[in-house]
Each structure stands twice: as C-alpha cells, then as structure tokens.
Short mmCIF file of C-alpha atoms in Angstrom, two decimals:
data_model
loop_
_atom_site.label_atom_id
_atom_site.label_comp_id
_atom_site.label_asym_id
_atom_site.label_seq_id
_atom_site.Cartn_x
_atom_site.Cartn_y
_atom_site.Cartn_z
CA MET A 867 14.92 4.95 -47.15
CA ASN A 868 11.17 4.30 -47.05
CA THR A 869 11.97 0.83 -45.70
CA TYR A 870 14.02 2.36 -42.91
CA PHE A 871 11.22 4.69 -41.82
CA GLU A 872 8.78 1.77 -41.83
CA PHE A 873 11.25 -0.18 -39.70
CA LEU A 874 11.68 2.82 -37.38
CA THR A 875 7.88 3.29 -37.04
CA VAL A 876 7.42 -0.34 -35.98
CA PHE A 877 10.39 -0.03 -33.62
CA LEU A 878 8.90 3.04 -31.92
CA LEU A 879 5.46 1.42 -31.64
CA LEU A 880 6.99 -1.63 -29.97
CA PHE A 881 9.03 0.65 -27.72
CA ALA A 882 5.86 2.55 -26.71
CA LEU A 883 4.02 -0.71 -25.96
CA LEU A 884 6.85 -2.08 -23.80
CA TYR A 885 7.27 1.30 -22.12
CA VAL A 886 3.62 1.32 -21.03
CA LEU A 887 3.76 -2.30 -19.83
CA VAL A 888 6.98 -1.79 -17.87
CA TYR A 889 5.63 1.37 -16.24
CA LEU A 890 2.48 -0.31 -14.98
CA PRO A 891 2.23 -0.01 -11.16
CA GLY A 892 4.39 -2.54 -9.38
CA VAL A 893 6.17 -3.81 -12.51
CA LEU A 894 9.98 -3.88 -12.62
CA VAL A 895 10.86 -1.72 -9.64
CA VAL A 896 14.35 -0.52 -10.66
CA LYS A 897 15.96 2.84 -11.31
CA ARG A 898 14.51 4.91 -14.14
CA TRP A 899 17.72 4.85 -16.22
CA TYR A 900 18.01 1.04 -16.05
CA LYS A 901 14.33 0.58 -16.77
CA GLN A 902 14.29 2.80 -19.87
CA ASN A 903 17.48 1.26 -21.28
CA LEU A 904 16.02 -2.19 -20.72
CA VAL A 905 12.93 -1.16 -22.69
CA PHE A 906 15.12 0.07 -25.55
CA LEU A 907 17.25 -3.08 -25.70
CA SER A 908 14.20 -5.35 -25.38
CA THR A 909 12.55 -3.51 -28.28
CA PHE A 910 15.65 -4.04 -30.42
CA GLY A 911 15.60 -7.77 -29.58
CA LEU A 912 11.93 -8.04 -30.56
CA MET A 913 12.57 -6.18 -33.82
CA PHE A 914 15.40 -8.55 -34.68
CA LEU A 915 13.11 -11.55 -34.05
CA LEU A 916 10.38 -10.00 -36.19
CA GLU A 917 12.85 -9.51 -39.03
CA MET A 918 13.91 -13.16 -38.79
CA VAL A 919 10.30 -14.45 -38.60
CA ASN A 920 9.20 -12.37 -41.58
CA GLY A 921 11.90 -13.99 -43.67
CA ALA A 922 13.77 -10.78 -44.23
CA GLY A 923 16.88 -12.23 -42.66
CA ALA A 924 19.09 -10.23 -40.37
CA THR A 925 18.43 -6.52 -39.96
CA LYS A 926 20.40 -4.31 -42.36
CA SER A 927 23.73 -3.11 -41.02
CA SER A 928 22.70 0.47 -41.84
CA PHE A 929 19.67 0.10 -39.57
CA LEU A 930 21.88 -1.25 -36.78
CA TRP A 931 24.23 1.72 -37.06
CA ALA A 932 21.26 4.09 -36.98
CA LEU A 933 19.81 2.40 -33.89
CA LEU A 934 23.22 2.46 -32.19
CA PHE A 935 23.32 6.22 -32.79
CA PHE A 936 19.74 6.38 -31.50
CA PHE A 937 20.79 4.53 -28.35
CA PHE A 938 23.62 6.96 -27.52
CA VAL A 939 21.45 10.01 -28.16
CA TYR A 940 18.67 8.44 -26.07
CA ASN A 941 21.01 8.00 -23.09
CA PHE A 942 22.32 11.54 -23.52
CA TYR A 943 18.70 12.74 -23.48
CA LEU A 944 17.98 10.78 -20.27
CA LEU A 945 20.89 12.56 -18.57
CA LEU A 946 19.86 15.90 -20.03
CA SER A 947 16.24 15.49 -18.96
CA LEU A 948 17.36 15.33 -15.31
CA LYS A 949 18.91 18.80 -15.71
CA ILE A 950 16.04 20.52 -17.56
CA LYS A 951 13.12 19.54 -15.32
CA GLY A 952 12.78 22.95 -13.75
CA ILE A 953 12.72 25.15 -16.88
CA GLY A 954 9.00 24.81 -17.61
CA LYS A 955 6.79 22.45 -19.61
CA VAL A 956 6.76 24.56 -22.81
CA PHE A 957 10.57 24.67 -22.97
CA ASN A 958 10.70 20.95 -22.26
CA ILE A 959 8.37 20.27 -25.17
CA ILE A 960 10.45 22.48 -27.51
CA ILE A 961 13.69 20.80 -26.45
CA ASP A 962 12.12 17.34 -26.85
CA PHE A 963 10.85 18.23 -30.32
CA VAL A 964 14.20 19.63 -31.48
CA ILE A 965 16.27 16.74 -30.10
CA CYS A 966 13.89 14.07 -31.41
CA SER A 967 13.51 15.53 -34.93
CA LEU A 968 17.27 16.11 -35.31
CA THR A 969 18.00 12.59 -34.04
CA LEU A 970 15.54 11.02 -36.47
CA PHE A 971 16.95 13.05 -39.35
CA ALA A 972 20.54 12.20 -38.37
CA SER A 973 19.69 8.48 -38.10
CA ALA A 974 18.21 8.64 -41.63
CA CYS A 975 21.41 10.32 -42.82
CA ILE A 976 23.45 7.42 -41.35
CA VAL A 977 21.30 4.91 -43.28
CA ALA A 978 21.70 6.97 -46.46
CA TRP A 979 25.46 7.16 -45.98
CA VAL A 980 25.95 3.44 -45.21
CA ASP A 981 23.64 2.29 -48.03
CA ASP A 982 25.00 4.93 -50.43
CA LEU A 983 21.59 6.57 -50.91
CA PRO A 984 21.37 10.16 -52.21
CA ILE A 985 20.10 12.76 -49.78
CA LYS A 986 20.05 15.67 -52.27
CA ASP A 987 19.07 15.44 -55.93
CA ILE A 988 22.03 14.34 -58.10
CA ILE A 989 22.02 16.09 -61.50
CA LEU A 990 23.29 13.78 -64.23
CA GLU A 991 22.94 15.99 -67.35
CA ARG A 992 21.62 19.44 -68.29
CA PHE A 993 19.96 20.11 -71.64
CA ASN A 994 19.93 23.23 -73.79
CA ASP A 995 16.21 23.86 -73.19
CA GLY A 996 16.90 24.18 -69.47
CA SER A 997 15.69 20.71 -68.51
CA TYR A 998 17.93 18.11 -66.92
CA SER A 999 18.00 14.48 -65.85
CA PHE A 1000 18.68 13.66 -62.19
CA ILE A 1001 18.58 10.97 -59.51
CA PRO A 1002 16.07 12.17 -56.89
CA GLY A 1003 17.35 12.42 -53.28
CA TYR A 1004 15.43 11.61 -50.11
CA LEU A 1005 15.88 14.96 -48.32
CA TYR A 1006 12.22 16.05 -48.27
CA LYS A 1007 11.00 12.59 -47.28
CA MET A 1008 13.58 12.48 -44.51
CA ILE A 1009 12.50 15.88 -43.17
CA ALA A 1010 8.77 15.12 -43.47
CA ASN A 1011 9.01 11.69 -41.85
CA SER A 1012 11.27 13.01 -39.07
CA ILE A 1013 8.74 15.75 -38.22
CA VAL A 1014 5.70 13.43 -38.36
CA ILE A 1015 7.32 10.72 -36.22
CA THR A 1016 8.61 13.37 -33.78
CA LEU A 1017 5.07 14.74 -33.33
CA VAL A 1018 3.84 11.22 -32.53
CA VAL A 1019 6.74 10.50 -30.12
CA VAL A 1020 6.49 13.82 -28.24
CA ASN A 1021 2.69 13.55 -28.00
CA PHE A 1022 3.00 10.00 -26.69
CA LYS A 1023 5.52 11.10 -24.07
CA TYR A 1024 3.38 13.92 -22.70
CA ILE A 1025 0.12 11.98 -22.83
CA HIS A 1026 1.85 9.17 -20.92
CA LEU A 1027 3.30 11.67 -18.41
CA TYR A 1028 -0.14 13.25 -17.98
CA LEU A 1029 -1.81 9.89 -17.32
CA THR A 1030 0.99 8.80 -14.97
CA THR A 1031 0.78 12.09 -13.05
CA LYS A 1032 -3.00 11.74 -12.73
CA TRP A 1033 -2.61 8.17 -11.48
CA GLU A 1034 0.02 9.26 -8.92
CA GLU A 1035 -2.23 12.14 -7.78
CA ARG A 1036 -5.10 9.70 -7.36
CA GLN A 1037 -2.86 7.33 -5.38
CA LYS A 1038 -1.66 10.18 -3.16
CA TYR A 1039 -5.27 11.26 -2.61
CA GLN A 1040 -6.23 7.71 -1.62
CA ILE A 1041 -3.23 7.44 0.74
CA THR A 1042 -4.05 10.84 2.28
CA LYS A 1043 -7.69 9.80 2.64
CA LEU A 1044 -6.73 6.53 4.34
CA GLU A 1045 -4.30 8.35 6.65
CA TYR A 1046 -7.04 10.82 7.55
CA GLN A 1047 -9.49 7.98 8.20
CA LYS A 1048 -6.88 6.17 10.31
CA LYS A 1049 -6.20 9.34 12.32
CA ASN A 1050 -9.92 9.89 12.76
CA VAL A 1051 -10.33 6.30 13.98
CA GLU A 1052 -7.44 6.76 16.43
CA ILE A 1053 -9.02 9.96 17.80
CA GLN A 1054 -12.41 8.28 18.22
CA PHE A 1055 -10.75 5.23 19.80
CA ASP A 1056 -8.86 7.40 22.28
CA ALA A 1057 -12.10 9.18 23.13
CA LEU A 1058 -13.77 5.82 23.84
CA GLN A 1059 -10.83 4.66 25.93
CA ALA A 1060 -10.86 7.92 27.85
CA LYS A 1061 -14.44 7.10 28.91
CA VAL A 1062 -13.57 3.56 30.02
CA ASN A 1063 -10.36 4.29 31.97
CA PRO A 1064 -11.93 6.63 34.58
CA HIS A 1065 -14.79 4.14 35.05
CA PHE A 1066 -12.31 1.31 35.65
CA LEU A 1067 -10.15 3.51 37.91
CA TYR A 1068 -13.21 4.55 39.92
CA ASN A 1069 -14.16 0.90 40.54
CA SER A 1070 -10.56 -0.04 41.40
CA LEU A 1071 -10.15 2.83 43.87
CA ASN A 1072 -13.43 1.83 45.52
CA SER A 1073 -12.05 -1.69 45.89
CA ILE A 1074 -8.81 -0.34 47.42
CA ALA A 1075 -10.83 1.88 49.78
CA GLY A 1076 -12.87 -1.15 50.85
CA LEU A 1077 -9.73 -3.21 51.52
CA ALA A 1078 -7.96 -0.42 53.39
CA THR A 1079 -10.04 -0.91 56.55
CA ILE A 1080 -9.72 -4.69 56.43
CA ASP A 1081 -6.26 -5.68 55.19
CA GLY A 1082 -3.49 -3.10 54.80
CA GLU A 1083 -1.08 -5.54 53.11
CA LYS A 1084 -3.65 -6.45 50.44
CA THR A 1085 -4.37 -2.77 49.94
CA ARG A 1086 -0.68 -2.09 49.30
CA LYS A 1087 -0.36 -5.03 46.88
CA MET A 1088 -3.50 -4.01 45.01
CA ALA A 1089 -2.34 -0.37 44.69
CA LEU A 1090 1.03 -1.54 43.31
CA ALA A 1091 -0.66 -3.99 40.92
CA LEU A 1092 -3.03 -1.24 39.75
CA ALA A 1093 -0.07 1.08 39.12
CA GLN A 1094 1.61 -1.69 37.13
CA PHE A 1095 -1.57 -2.23 35.10
CA PHE A 1096 -1.90 1.47 34.22
CA ARG A 1097 1.81 1.73 33.41
CA TYR A 1098 1.41 -1.24 31.06
CA SER A 1099 -1.69 0.36 29.53
CA MET A 1100 -0.10 3.81 29.13
CA ASN A 1101 2.96 2.36 27.39
CA ARG A 1102 0.62 1.20 24.64
CA GLU A 1103 -1.78 4.13 24.59
CA GLN A 1104 -0.54 5.23 21.14
CA GLU A 1105 -1.53 1.85 19.68
CA VAL A 1106 -5.08 1.20 18.52
CA MET A 1107 -4.39 -2.46 17.73
CA ILE A 1108 -2.24 -4.80 19.81
CA THR A 1109 -1.50 -8.50 19.53
CA VAL A 1110 -3.63 -11.19 21.16
CA GLU A 1111 -0.65 -12.08 23.34
CA GLN A 1112 -0.30 -8.47 24.57
CA GLU A 1113 -4.04 -8.22 25.28
CA ALA A 1114 -3.91 -11.51 27.20
CA GLU A 1115 -0.99 -10.19 29.30
CA MET A 1116 -3.00 -7.06 30.11
CA ILE A 1117 -6.06 -9.15 31.10
CA GLY A 1118 -3.82 -11.40 33.21
CA THR A 1119 -2.50 -8.34 35.09
CA PHE A 1120 -6.06 -7.12 35.65
CA LEU A 1121 -7.18 -10.51 36.97
CA GLU A 1122 -4.19 -10.57 39.32
CA ILE A 1123 -5.39 -7.23 40.74
CA GLU A 1124 -8.84 -8.73 41.33
CA LYS A 1125 -7.32 -11.90 42.80
CA ILE A 1126 -5.58 -9.79 45.47
CA ARG A 1127 -9.01 -8.46 46.37
CA PHE A 1128 -10.92 -11.76 46.37
CA GLY A 1129 -8.09 -14.16 47.21
CA SER A 1130 -8.80 -17.87 46.69
CA LYS A 1131 -12.41 -17.11 45.76
CA LEU A 1132 -11.24 -16.02 42.30
CA ASN A 1133 -9.47 -18.33 39.86
CA TYR A 1134 -8.88 -17.89 36.16
CA GLN A 1135 -7.39 -19.42 33.04
CA ILE A 1136 -6.30 -17.78 29.76
CA GLU A 1137 -5.93 -19.96 26.66
CA ILE A 1138 -4.17 -18.81 23.46
CA PRO A 1139 -3.21 -21.20 20.66
CA GLU A 1140 0.30 -20.56 19.36
CA ASN A 1141 -0.90 -19.82 15.81
CA ILE A 1142 -2.90 -16.71 16.77
CA ARG A 1143 -0.61 -15.07 19.34
CA SER A 1144 0.47 -12.44 16.79
CA CYS A 1145 -3.08 -11.71 15.58
CA ARG A 1146 -4.20 -8.16 16.30
CA LEU A 1147 -7.30 -6.80 18.00
CA PRO A 1148 -8.37 -3.49 19.60
CA ARG A 1149 -6.45 -2.50 22.71
CA MET A 1150 -8.19 -3.02 26.08
CA LEU A 1151 -11.14 -4.75 24.37
CA LEU A 1152 -11.61 -7.48 26.99
CA GLN A 1153 -11.00 -5.68 30.27
CA PRO A 1154 -14.59 -4.37 30.58
CA ILE A 1155 -15.95 -7.85 29.77
CA VAL A 1156 -13.80 -9.58 32.40
CA GLU A 1157 -14.61 -6.84 34.91
CA ASN A 1158 -18.31 -7.38 34.16
CA SER A 1159 -17.94 -11.14 34.72
CA ILE A 1160 -16.44 -10.54 38.17
CA LYS A 1161 -19.04 -7.90 39.05
CA HIS A 1162 -22.03 -10.12 38.20
CA GLY A 1163 -20.37 -13.46 39.01
CA MET A 1164 -19.52 -12.51 42.58
CA LYS A 1165 -23.10 -11.48 43.40
CA GLY A 1166 -24.86 -13.69 45.88
CA ASN A 1167 -23.36 -16.17 48.28
CA ILE A 1168 -20.81 -18.05 46.17
CA ASP A 1169 -17.74 -19.86 47.43
CA SER A 1170 -15.60 -19.32 44.33
CA LEU A 1171 -15.61 -17.87 40.82
CA TYR A 1172 -13.76 -19.43 37.89
CA ILE A 1173 -13.19 -17.30 34.75
CA LYS A 1174 -11.92 -18.75 31.51
CA VAL A 1175 -10.71 -16.44 28.70
CA SER A 1176 -10.18 -18.23 25.37
CA PHE A 1177 -8.87 -17.08 21.98
CA PHE A 1178 -9.13 -19.27 18.91
CA ALA A 1179 -9.56 -19.08 15.12
CA SER A 1180 -12.57 -20.58 13.37
CA ASP A 1181 -13.53 -20.31 9.67
CA SER A 1182 -11.36 -17.21 9.06
CA ARG A 1183 -12.70 -15.53 12.19
CA LEU A 1184 -11.07 -14.63 15.48
CA VAL A 1185 -13.26 -15.91 18.31
CA ILE A 1186 -12.90 -14.57 21.86
CA SER A 1187 -14.78 -16.21 24.69
CA VAL A 1188 -15.10 -15.08 28.31
CA LYS A 1189 -16.87 -17.69 30.47
CA ASP A 1190 -17.47 -17.89 34.21
CA ASP A 1191 -19.38 -20.17 36.59
CA GLY A 1192 -20.72 -17.41 38.80
CA THR A 1193 -24.19 -15.92 39.27
CA PRO A 1194 -26.04 -15.89 35.92
CA PHE A 1195 -26.63 -12.62 34.10
CA PRO A 1196 -30.00 -11.04 34.90
CA LYS A 1197 -32.66 -11.12 32.19
CA ASN A 1198 -32.77 -8.04 29.93
CA ILE A 1199 -29.32 -6.97 31.09
CA ILE A 1200 -28.50 -3.36 30.14
CA PRO A 1201 -24.84 -2.80 29.10
CA GLY A 1202 -22.94 -0.29 31.22
CA TYR A 1203 -20.16 2.08 30.06
CA GLY A 1204 -17.59 -0.73 29.92
CA ILE A 1205 -19.60 -3.22 27.83
CA GLN A 1206 -20.94 -0.44 25.61
CA SER A 1207 -17.32 0.55 24.89
CA VAL A 1208 -16.73 -2.95 23.48
CA TYR A 1209 -19.60 -2.47 21.00
CA ASP A 1210 -18.38 1.05 20.16
CA LYS A 1211 -14.78 -0.08 19.49
CA LEU A 1212 -15.88 -2.94 17.26
CA ASP A 1213 -18.34 -0.66 15.41
CA LEU A 1214 -15.51 1.78 14.83
CA LEU A 1215 -12.85 -0.70 13.69
CA PHE A 1216 -14.87 -3.60 12.24
CA PRO A 1217 -18.23 -2.22 11.07
CA GLY A 1218 -20.43 -5.12 9.97
CA LYS A 1219 -17.53 -7.55 10.47
CA TYR A 1220 -18.22 -8.79 13.99
CA GLN A 1221 -20.82 -10.57 16.10
CA ILE A 1222 -21.36 -10.44 19.85
CA GLU A 1223 -23.32 -13.15 21.62
CA LEU A 1224 -24.28 -13.09 25.29
CA ARG A 1225 -25.13 -16.63 26.40
CA THR A 1226 -26.91 -16.40 29.72
CA LYS A 1227 -27.34 -20.17 30.13
CA GLU A 1228 -23.62 -21.00 29.77
CA LYS A 1229 -22.63 -17.61 31.21
CA GLU A 1230 -20.46 -16.72 28.23
CA PHE A 1231 -19.65 -13.46 26.47
CA ARG A 1232 -18.54 -14.39 22.94
CA ILE A 1233 -17.05 -12.12 20.23
CA GLU A 1234 -16.42 -13.22 16.64
CA ILE A 1235 -14.42 -10.90 14.37
CA SER A 1236 -14.26 -11.58 10.64
CA THR A 1237 -10.87 -11.44 8.91
CA GLY A 1238 -12.45 -9.59 5.95
CA ASP A 1239 -11.64 -6.04 4.81
CA SER A 1240 -11.92 -3.16 7.24
CA GLU A 1241 -10.36 0.25 7.67
CA ILE A 1242 -7.90 -1.16 10.21
CA PRO A 1243 -7.60 -4.82 9.19
CA PHE A 1244 -7.45 -7.75 11.55
CA LEU A 1245 -4.01 -9.23 10.88
CA CYS A 1246 -2.63 -12.67 11.51
#
C-alpha cells in the first residue's frame, strides 16, 4: 500500500507539471475537457515509461485499476465542476476536498482488494490475558495519506486558479489600456484632421472662386472633382491608417483637382512598388505636402511644374518622397497648418520612429518611417 501511495504521489506531481505547461498562454488551444483529459493520459504514459526505465517492469494491475477508477471520477468531476461554479468559492473548496479525499481512499481500497491487502486489522488469535495476535490493516495509513494528498491537490488547484486569474486580469488590463490609447490616438488624429480639412477647403474654394470669372466649365469640373475628393475622404474618416495604395489614390484625385485649375502647366507622377502597396500609413498624410509643393512651386514666372510622389522601402523603413522642379523653397521656411499637421500626425503615431528631411536644393520633402514598435504599428 505504501508503494501505491508513492506511485500516486509521483503521478500527481507529473500531472501538476504537465497541467502547468499545457496551460501556459498560447499552448494547446483546445477545449478544456479535451485538454485536461490529454494531461491525464499523458501523465499515465509518462508513469508507465518511468516504471519501465526504473526496471520495475510493467505497472501493477492493481494500480491500473485504481487509475482507471481515478479517470472516471476525474471526468465526472469535470462535468460536475461546470454545474457548481456559481455556488461560492468556500463551497467549491469543500466539495473539491470531499470528492478528492473519497476518490483517493476508494482508489486505495481498489488496490487493497486486487492485491488482497487487509484494510482493517485481522485478529488471528486471542489470549487469556486479553492480548491477541493480528495482521495489521492499512486503514489509518489510507485515511492519513488520502487527507494529506488531498490538501496538496486542492491547494495546488486554487493556487493555480489564483495565478491564472491574476494573469488574465493583467492581460485584460493591458488590452483595455491599449484600447484606451488607441481611442485616444484616434480622437487626437481626428482633431488634427479637423484642422487641416477646413484649411484645404478654404484654399480650394478660393481656387474655384478665381476660376469662376475666367472659365465656367473648369469651375464646374473642379467643383465636381472637389466633391469626389471629399466623398472619398469622408468614406475613410473612421480609419486612422490606410494603405499606401489608398493614400496614392487620394493624392491622385487631389492632383487631378489642381490639374483642372492649372491645366498643362501641372504634370505629376506617382510611383508605388508592388511590394509595398498594402503597407499602412496615416490617412491624408501627403495632401498638405503636395499642396505645399504646388503653392511654392507655382510662384514666379514658370512655364510648367512637374511633381513626383514616390513610395519605396529601404532598410526596414517606409520612405515617401515628394519632389518638384518648381520655384525653390525660401530659406528659413516656416511650416503652415498643413505641413505642421504632418509633423503632428507622425509624432502621435510614430513617436521617435520617423525622420523628415526638407531638401531645398533638390526641392524634395522626404519622410522616413521606421517599421519598429509603435502604438499603431506600421504594417506591411
């Protein structure tokens, strides 16, 4: 009987070890019932191997019968535990203690019965002086060991539940925190966009007003194109990040609006390699930059303005370049609302993860965004 309780102790320790490993985050994502039964059966397989390696041969048949009984009670308990969740922690602990101690005692009785071991003391002969000879039974050892092992098992269960609950609470807190940060970023982003849109609309309406006295047809086309641009923009106003391809389409629509205004004087090209079309960047990031290129590029007596917008990846960075061949930027240029919004958006979404370079000689506005960690990651 002592051998059985030693065997059972090792079995439960192995079960506890496998239980912890299997319940690590992200390991074996299956239903609880399947997972716990798999742990039980895996523990039995390991115990059998240990018995073979130790030279003890196959596990005793009495032990196998006891474990089979254990297995059925264990599955009954799993079904029962689904029904008794709502009755309170204290009652759960009492029920766990009673079921576990009775199961351990019953499994020891099975071993005693199969191996023909006495549970109670067997009196062989009584003597006249009141003494007697007897074969000692294992009852008290069975009760004591069942209680001790039950205390260990129940304590393990509730310590494990406590740690798991704390981990889940911490995960929920982190998720809630990230959701709050994301919502906060979206609110700040919308506030920034709300500043830029009226500025852009004001400039566009001025352009339409200027064309109205010169060319009615162009005015009509520009008003329709502007409506299309804002409809396109509003359809995506709930999105903070959009794909490079979507941003390029929006910039293309904006440049078409400006081309109606300037005609053949304005030409443009947008280059996007196929491998970064699905990369993501802040919505309406480039419109103020392109608008700024037209505003400064068209100053002076120039015959034409050519704008080139390029997207490409370099050393795990997304590089965006806006070049033009128009009038150079003035020295000590002060960013207006539009250009400042570009800095503000990148500060908000990619703090410390971007660089902006204004090359006055080549007339280029260049943005480099790192693919490193950020609150709203750059995805490709």
